[in-house]
XYZ file of C-alpha atoms in Angstrom:
219
model
C 10.645 -25.234 -28.586
C 9.277 -29.145 -28.222
C 6.931 -29.920 -25.352
C 8.485 -32.577 -22.553
C 5.905 -35.014 -21.890
C 6.134 -34.475 -18.579
C 4.820 -30.612 -19.389
C 1.965 -32.604 -21.160
C 1.468 -34.920 -17.935
C 1.457 -32.005 -16.273
C -1.594 -30.350 -18.049
C -3.439 -33.178 -18.554
C -3.224 -34.061 -14.804
C -6.769 -32.266 -13.830
C -8.714 -33.925 -16.763
C -6.949 -37.588 -15.746
C -8.049 -36.724 -12.139
C -11.648 -36.098 -12.881
C -11.501 -39.065 -14.614
C -10.562 -40.984 -12.269
C -12.974 -39.312 -10.006
C -16.305 -39.830 -12.471
C -18.074 -42.602 -10.293
C -21.962 -42.837 -10.681
C -24.446 -41.173 -8.126
C -26.895 -42.815 -6.334
C -30.258 -41.693 -5.929
C -29.739 -39.470 -3.170
C -27.466 -38.010 -5.487
C -29.769 -37.654 -8.174
C -32.683 -36.309 -6.047
C -30.721 -33.760 -3.969
C -28.938 -32.714 -6.968
C -32.133 -31.526 -9.030
C -33.514 -29.794 -5.514
C -30.504 -28.114 -4.712
C -29.806 -27.056 -8.766
C -33.191 -26.277 -9.600
C -34.258 -23.078 -8.542
C -30.899 -21.546 -9.742
C -31.250 -23.072 -12.781
C -34.989 -21.382 -12.721
C -33.804 -18.295 -11.869
C -31.028 -18.401 -14.613
C -33.802 -19.126 -17.374
C -35.708 -15.964 -15.958
C -32.494 -13.895 -16.263
C -31.479 -15.111 -19.691
C -35.401 -15.223 -20.799
C -35.747 -11.744 -20.244
C -32.311 -10.644 -21.281
C -31.907 -12.190 -24.932
C -35.430 -13.434 -25.327
C -37.029 -12.609 -28.386
C -34.093 -11.143 -29.938
C -31.546 -13.429 -29.478
C -32.918 -17.341 -29.321
C -29.272 -18.629 -30.631
C -27.523 -17.661 -27.552
C -30.346 -17.874 -25.225
C -29.808 -22.170 -26.508
C -26.424 -22.070 -25.907
C -26.337 -20.145 -22.375
C -28.904 -22.162 -21.211
C -27.239 -25.583 -22.385
C -24.366 -24.857 -20.889
C -26.219 -23.987 -17.553
C -28.011 -27.287 -17.666
C -25.231 -29.222 -18.111
C -22.551 -27.429 -15.883
C -25.266 -27.091 -13.026
C -26.627 -30.674 -13.620
C -23.080 -32.032 -12.863
C -21.932 -30.268 -10.142
C -25.479 -31.044 -8.579
C -25.816 -34.575 -9.436
C -22.286 -35.709 -9.637
C -21.608 -34.120 -6.501
C -19.232 -36.757 -4.950
C -17.377 -37.497 -8.129
C -16.651 -33.171 -7.495
C -15.570 -33.946 -4.195
C -13.146 -36.906 -4.816
C -11.986 -34.609 -7.491
C -11.129 -32.207 -5.232
C -9.443 -33.958 -3.094
C -6.957 -35.792 -5.551
C -6.149 -32.028 -7.124
C -5.486 -30.860 -2.898
C -3.586 -33.760 -2.375
C -0.897 -31.694 -4.592
C -1.189 -29.056 -2.562
C -3.667 -25.987 -1.338
C -2.034 -23.547 -3.262
C -2.546 -26.337 -6.505
C -6.103 -26.772 -5.548
C -6.944 -23.004 -5.272
C -5.293 -21.694 -8.710
C -7.246 -24.312 -10.431
C -10.324 -23.616 -8.903
C -9.323 -19.848 -10.095
C -8.412 -21.011 -13.479
C -12.129 -23.248 -13.519
C -14.057 -20.429 -12.622
C -12.574 -17.985 -14.562
C -12.570 -19.788 -17.302
C -16.819 -20.666 -16.747
C -17.321 -16.353 -16.087
C -15.500 -15.958 -19.619
C -17.189 -18.290 -21.366
C -20.657 -16.891 -20.083
C -19.520 -13.363 -20.796
C -18.250 -13.974 -24.269
C -21.420 -14.996 -25.161
C -23.028 -12.057 -24.039
C -20.709 -10.111 -26.095
C -22.751 -11.973 -28.594
C -25.847 -10.913 -28.271
C -25.103 -7.706 -26.276
C -21.678 -5.542 -27.642
C -21.660 -2.566 -24.929
C -21.502 -6.018 -22.726
C -17.886 -5.403 -20.443
C -15.305 -8.381 -21.606
C -13.012 -10.346 -19.409
C -9.994 -8.020 -20.775
C -11.081 -4.802 -20.021
C -10.261 -3.327 -16.248
C -14.043 -2.545 -15.538
C -14.862 -5.919 -15.317
C -12.532 -6.957 -12.257
C -14.489 -3.927 -10.268
C -16.883 -6.805 -8.252
C -15.587 -10.237 -10.350
C -11.877 -9.945 -8.655
C -13.158 -9.857 -5.030
C -15.796 -12.286 -5.885
C -13.255 -15.092 -7.412
C -10.365 -14.368 -5.080
C -12.112 -14.243 -2.219
C -14.545 -17.183 -3.163
C -11.453 -19.374 -5.054
C -9.645 -19.324 -1.694
C -12.614 -19.916 1.116
C -14.258 -22.526 -1.673
C -10.688 -24.423 -1.649
C -11.008 -24.553 2.072
C -14.220 -25.346 2.145
C -13.779 -28.408 0.169
C -10.793 -29.311 2.317
C -13.245 -29.202 5.601
C -15.140 -31.379 3.879
C -13.162 -33.684 3.222
C -11.408 -34.046 6.459
C -15.029 -34.374 8.158
C -15.254 -37.483 5.705
C -12.098 -38.744 5.518
C -12.203 -38.812 9.619
C -15.585 -41.021 9.420
C -17.889 -38.013 10.704
C -19.752 -38.018 8.520
C -20.541 -40.149 5.296
C -20.792 -40.210 1.341
C -24.662 -38.722 1.247
C -24.193 -36.241 4.334
C -21.232 -34.818 2.666
C -22.808 -34.691 -0.731
C -25.481 -32.984 0.368
C -24.106 -30.676 2.395
C -22.144 -29.757 -0.830
C -25.234 -29.549 -2.468
C -26.284 -27.065 0.149
C -23.000 -24.962 -0.799
C -23.924 -24.819 -4.616
C -27.493 -23.753 -4.063
C -26.267 -20.705 -2.102
C -23.998 -20.285 -4.899
C -26.244 -20.553 -7.676
C -28.619 -17.740 -6.041
C -25.648 -15.961 -5.383
C -24.679 -15.898 -9.050
C -28.330 -15.120 -10.495
C -28.617 -12.266 -7.950
C -25.063 -10.822 -9.113
C -26.141 -11.114 -12.948
C -28.914 -9.402 -11.767
C -27.029 -6.571 -10.445
C -28.868 -6.853 -7.237
C -25.218 -6.304 -5.135
C -26.386 -5.137 -1.976
C -28.444 -8.570 -1.685
C -25.658 -10.052 -3.607
C -23.165 -9.311 -0.729
C -24.868 -10.383 1.979
C -25.364 -13.624 0.488
C -21.825 -14.072 -0.291
C -20.637 -13.128 3.059
C -22.796 -15.633 4.234
C -21.473 -18.402 2.023
C -17.544 -17.194 3.213
C -19.207 -17.779 6.283
C -19.937 -21.267 6.423
C -17.290 -22.091 3.973
C -15.068 -21.084 6.659
C -16.261 -23.166 9.759
C -17.245 -26.252 7.622
C -12.856 -25.336 7.199
C -12.347 -24.931 10.871
C -15.066 -28.184 12.417
C -12.862 -30.481 9.967
C -9.641 -29.258 10.798
C -10.567 -29.663 14.527
C -12.756 -32.876 14.516
C -10.941 -36.288 15.729
C -10.873 -39.042 13.495
C -13.565 -41.592 14.888
C -12.319 -44.325 16.499
C -12.519 -47.718 14.920
C -14.911 -50.831 16.545
């Protein structure tokens, strides 16, 4: 069966949308990205150091490189990511939610597989036990995260907040996520669920405020 041009176009759409959304960050976004992602990266490095060193330096280096690049992009190129979310969100809420869900799952799977290469007892993504806590986090987080993006973009599109304000709010959301992810990795689940609930509340609040906000009158 041949791959039709429409199927190729559909598969490539997220990548084309990201390329279209890429914008060079401002100085404020660079500073904000470093501030928001720095603590999460530091905690992540400390966690992986205790888990993988000194026995698995290569896996450690790969994981830290991925972490710095991944978190650095989401922290500094925050405006580009918001524009990307606006583009994919213009198709439909379901499309945006599913795409964010897939993105989160691929990211989690990469970390789990790399950890498994060093620690064979690690539960892998295709094992049932993996979904005990992750399923709640991923599904609930994808929905609330998408609503948070849509609420933030609604405030921006209605002229209620500017580019820098939108970027700073998103960087605050990212800081919440980075800290919660590190705590999840350390298995401190009681504290994690508290942070997760606060993050959900924050995202739903942004969505409601963005939905209720009226467009700023033009002068």
